Amino acid sequence: MRLRNIPGAREVIGASEYVIPEESGCAGKWKEIFGNDQPIHMEIGTGKGRFLMELAGLHPEINYVGIEKYSSVLLRAIQKMEEEPLSNVRFIRMEAEHILRYFEKEEVERIYLNFSDPWPKERHAKRRLVSREFLDRYRILLEKGGDLEFKTDNRDLFDFGVEQTAVAHWEITAITYDLHQDEKMNEGNIMTEYEERFSAKGNPICKYIISPQYKNVKQN
Ligand code: SAM
């Protein structure tokens, strides 16, 4: 994604009631933050937050956390929230590799990864959000029975993700290589900004749903 630095974005984000400050130490405090004990679903790499906010509007019984590393992108999500506030949505501006600072063990029910950056160079494989390194982090913060949903049009990244699920001892519970033609998996699908853009070009969208396996897996 090409990014323009937007002057003042950091300040707007810092002042927003919808953004959890980086230094807040919010791990274990999410019930307090939302004022209820609803399940938490998060999107990592939420971009302008459209997917997350649409879901949140449909599911007031779930709390949603959007994670995005760039202020200039997150700013758009905050502006939308100011226009149409949702009490069950919060954002964190952060690099996802620090995710375990913000959530305690088993505090999250579902993780969404949508059109994650591909990091095509082999030496950057650990930065891919579907890598074993990230799956090991997600395993800690997901509650038992929790899952992860990943969508992309990038076949190389998807194949890598599929391979990493086995390496990291996760189980694939559903998979498609053409989501929009898969009646069952496409039911209730909410299109992300990137999904709209790439499917309009004719790119098939791949999706998997995976869960950690626990039997005979050494936990950290
Ligand atoms: N999910 C949105 C969609 O599908 O329309 C945006 C997809 S965009 C290609 C990927 C987004 O993930 C970008 O906004 C990028 O800044 C963010 N991102 C990528 N790697 C990240 C990381 N390690 N931590 C936090 N955000 C990340």
Coordinates of C-alpha atoms and ligand atoms in Angstrom, one line a residue:
M1 CA 0.0 0.0 0.0
R2 CA 1.4 3.4 -1.0
L3 CA 1.1 5.8 1.9
R4 CA 1.1 9.5 2.3
N5 CA 2.1 10.9 5.6
I6 CA -0.9 12.9 6.8
P7 CA 0.2 15.8 9.0
G8 CA -1.6 15.7 12.4
A9 CA -2.8 12.0 12.0
R10 CA -0.9 10.9 15.1
E11 CA -2.3 13.7 17.2
V12 CA -5.9 13.0 16.0
I13 CA -5.4 9.3 16.8
G14 CA -3.8 10.0 20.1
A15 CA -6.8 12.1 21.2
S16 CA -9.5 9.8 19.9
E17 CA -11.7 8.0 22.5
Y18 CA -11.9 5.0 20.1
V19 CA -8.2 4.4 20.1
I20 CA -6.4 2.5 22.9
P21 CA -3.1 4.3 23.7
E22 CA 0.0 2.2 22.9
E23 CA 1.2 2.5 26.5
S24 CA -2.1 1.7 28.1
G25 CA -1.4 -1.8 29.3
C26 CA -4.8 -3.0 28.2
A27 CA -4.0 -6.7 28.4
G28 CA -6.6 -8.3 30.7
K29 CA -8.6 -5.0 30.8
W30 CA -10.8 -5.4 27.8
K31 CA -14.0 -6.0 29.8
E32 CA -13.4 -2.7 31.6
I33 CA -12.6 -0.9 28.3
F34 CA -15.9 -2.1 26.6
G35 CA -17.9 -2.1 29.8
N36 CA -19.1 -5.6 29.2
D37 CA -17.8 -9.2 28.9
Q38 CA -18.8 -9.8 25.3
P39 CA -16.4 -11.9 23.1
I40 CA -13.6 -10.1 21.4
H41 CA -12.9 -10.4 17.6
M42 CA -10.0 -8.6 16.1
E43 CA -8.8 -7.7 12.6
I44 CA -5.1 -7.3 12.2
G45 CA -4.2 -4.9 9.4
T46 CA -7.6 -3.3 9.5
G47 CA -6.7 -0.5 7.0
K48 CA -9.5 2.1 6.9
G49 CA -11.6 -0.2 9.1
R50 CA -14.6 -0.7 6.8
F51 CA -14.9 -4.5 7.2
L52 CA -14.6 -4.3 11.0
M53 CA -17.2 -1.5 11.3
E54 CA -19.7 -3.2 9.0
L55 CA -19.4 -6.4 11.1
A56 CA -19.6 -4.5 14.3
G57 CA -22.9 -2.9 13.2
L58 CA -24.3 -6.3 12.4
H59 CA -23.1 -7.9 15.6
P60 CA -23.6 -5.6 18.6
E61 CA -23.2 -8.7 20.8
I62 CA -19.5 -8.9 19.9
N63 CA -16.6 -6.5 20.7
Y64 CA -14.3 -5.7 17.8
V65 CA -10.6 -4.5 17.9
G66 CA -8.9 -3.2 14.8
I67 CA -5.1 -3.2 14.6
E68 CA -3.3 -1.0 12.1
K69 CA 0.3 0.1 12.0
Y70 CA 0.0 3.3 10.0
S71 CA -1.6 6.4 11.5
S72 CA -2.4 7.9 8.1
V73 CA -4.6 4.8 7.3
L74 CA -6.1 4.4 10.8
L75 CA -7.1 8.1 10.6
R76 CA -9.8 7.2 8.0
A77 CA -11.3 4.6 10.4
I78 CA -11.4 7.1 13.2
Q79 CA -13.0 9.7 11.0
K80 CA -15.7 7.2 10.1
M81 CA -16.2 6.3 13.7
E82 CA -16.7 10.0 14.6
E83 CA -19.4 10.2 12.0
E84 CA -21.1 6.9 13.0
P85 CA -20.0 5.8 16.4
L86 CA -20.1 2.2 17.4
S87 CA -19.8 1.4 21.1
N88 CA -18.4 -2.1 20.3
V89 CA -15.3 -1.0 18.3
R90 CA -11.9 0.1 19.4
F91 CA -8.6 0.5 17.5
I92 CA -4.9 0.1 18.4
R93 CA -2.2 1.7 16.3
M94 CA 0.5 -0.8 16.5
E95 CA 2.8 -3.2 14.7
A96 CA 1.2 -6.6 15.0
E97 CA 4.4 -8.4 16.2
H98 CA 3.7 -6.7 19.6
I99 CA 0.2 -8.1 19.9
L100 CA 0.9 -10.1 23.1
R101 CA 1.5 -6.8 25.0
Y102 CA -2.2 -6.0 24.4
F103 CA -4.0 -9.2 25.1
E104 CA -3.8 -11.8 27.8
K105 CA -3.8 -15.5 27.2
E106 CA -7.1 -16.7 25.7
E107 CA -8.7 -13.2 25.6
V108 CA -9.8 -13.3 22.0
E109 CA -12.4 -15.5 20.2
R110 CA -11.6 -14.7 16.6
I111 CA -8.9 -13.1 14.5
Y112 CA -9.5 -11.8 11.0
L113 CA -6.6 -11.3 8.5
N114 CA -7.8 -9.6 5.3
F115 CA -5.5 -9.1 2.3
S116 CA -2.4 -9.0 4.5
D117 CA 0.8 -7.7 3.0
P118 CA 2.5 -10.5 1.1
W119 CA 6.2 -9.7 1.9
P120 CA 7.3 -11.7 -1.2
K121 CA 11.0 -11.9 -0.4
E122 CA 11.9 -15.1 1.3
R123 CA 14.0 -13.3 3.9
H124 CA 10.9 -11.5 5.0
A125 CA 8.8 -14.6 5.4
K126 CA 8.6 -14.1 9.2
R127 CA 6.8 -10.8 8.7
R128 CA 3.9 -12.4 6.9
L129 CA 0.9 -12.3 9.2
V130 CA 0.1 -16.0 8.4
S131 CA 3.7 -17.2 9.2
R132 CA 4.4 -19.7 11.9
E133 CA 5.9 -17.0 14.1
F134 CA 2.5 -15.1 14.0
L135 CA 0.5 -18.3 14.4
D136 CA 2.4 -19.1 17.6
R137 CA 1.5 -15.6 19.0
Y138 CA -2.2 -16.0 17.9
R139 CA -2.4 -19.4 19.6
I140 CA -1.6 -17.8 23.0
L141 CA -4.2 -15.1 22.7
L142 CA -7.0 -17.2 21.2
E143 CA -9.4 -18.8 23.6
K144 CA -10.0 -22.6 23.3
G145 CA -12.3 -23.2 20.4
G146 CA -11.3 -19.8 18.8
D147 CA -10.5 -19.4 15.2
L148 CA -8.7 -17.3 12.5
E149 CA -10.2 -16.3 9.2
F150 CA -7.9 -15.3 6.3
K151 CA -8.8 -13.9 2.9
T152 CA -6.5 -12.9 0.1
D153 CA -6.2 -12.9 -3.7
N154 CA -2.5 -13.5 -3.5
R155 CA -2.1 -17.2 -4.3
D156 CA 1.5 -17.4 -3.2
L157 CA 0.8 -15.9 0.2
F158 CA -2.3 -18.2 0.6
D159 CA -0.2 -21.3 -0.3
F160 CA 2.4 -20.2 2.2
G161 CA -0.4 -19.7 4.8
V162 CA -1.7 -23.2 4.2
E163 CA 1.7 -24.7 4.6
Q164 CA 2.4 -22.8 7.8
T165 CA -0.8 -24.1 9.4
A166 CA 0.6 -27.6 9.4
V167 CA 4.0 -26.5 10.6
A168 CA 2.5 -24.5 13.5
H169 CA 0.0 -27.3 14.3
W170 CA -3.2 -25.6 13.3
E171 CA -6.2 -27.3 11.7
I172 CA -7.9 -26.1 8.6
T173 CA -11.7 -26.3 9.2
A174 CA -12.8 -24.7 5.9
I175 CA -11.0 -23.6 2.7
T176 CA -11.8 -22.3 -0.7
Y177 CA -9.8 -21.0 -3.6
D178 CA -12.7 -19.0 -5.1
L179 CA -14.7 -17.6 -2.3
H180 CA -17.3 -15.7 -4.3
Q181 CA -18.2 -18.9 -6.2
D182 CA -18.4 -21.0 -3.0
E183 CA -22.0 -20.7 -1.9
K184 CA -21.4 -22.1 1.6
M185 CA -18.3 -20.1 2.5
N186 CA -19.5 -16.9 0.8
E187 CA -22.7 -16.8 2.9
G188 CA -22.7 -13.6 4.9
N189 CA -19.3 -12.6 3.4
I190 CA -18.5 -8.9 4.0
M191 CA -16.3 -7.5 1.3
T192 CA -13.2 -5.6 2.4
E193 CA -11.9 -2.6 0.5
Y194 CA -9.1 -4.7 -1.1
E195 CA -11.5 -7.6 -1.8
E196 CA -13.7 -5.3 -3.8
R197 CA -10.8 -3.9 -5.7
F198 CA -9.2 -7.2 -6.6
S199 CA -12.3 -9.2 -7.3
A200 CA -13.4 -6.4 -9.7
K201 CA -10.2 -7.2 -11.6
G202 CA -11.3 -10.8 -11.9
N203 CA -9.0 -12.2 -9.2
P204 CA -10.4 -15.2 -7.3
I205 CA -10.4 -14.7 -3.6
C206 CA -8.9 -17.5 -1.4
K207 CA -10.1 -18.0 2.2
Y208 CA -9.4 -20.4 5.0
I209 CA -10.7 -20.8 8.5
I210 CA -8.2 -22.4 11.0
S211 CA -8.0 -23.3 14.7
P212 CA -5.1 -24.2 16.8
Q213 CA -4.6 -27.9 17.6
Y214 CA -3.8 -28.6 21.3
K215 CA -3.2 -32.3 21.5
N216 CA 0.5 -33.2 21.8
V217 CA 1.5 -29.6 21.1
K218 CA 4.1 -28.1 23.4
Q219 CA 2.8 -24.7 24.7
N220 CA 5.0 -21.7 25.5
Ligands
SAM1 N1 -7.7 -5.3 5.6 C1 -7.9 -4.2 4.7 C2 -8.6 -4.7 3.4 O1 -8.7 -5.9 3.2 O2 -9.1 -3.9 2.7 C3 -6.6 -3.6 4.3 C4 -5.6 -4.4 3.5 S1 -4.0 -3.6 3.2 C5 -3.4 -4.5 1.9 C6 -3.1 -4.3 4.6 C7 -3.2 -3.4 5.8 O3 -2.5 -4.1 6.9 C8 -2.4 -2.1 5.6 O4 -3.3 -1.0 6.1 C9 -1.2 -2.2 6.5 O5 -0.7 -1.0 7.0 C10 -1.6 -3.2 7.6 N2 -0.6 -4.0 8.1 C11 0.3 -4.7 7.4 N3 1.2 -5.4 8.3 C12 0.8 -5.0 9.5 C13 1.4 -5.3 10.8 N4 2.5 -6.1 10.9 N5 0.8 -4.7 11.9 C14 -0.2 -3.9 11.7 N6 -0.8 -3.6 10.6 C15 -0.3 -4.1 9.5

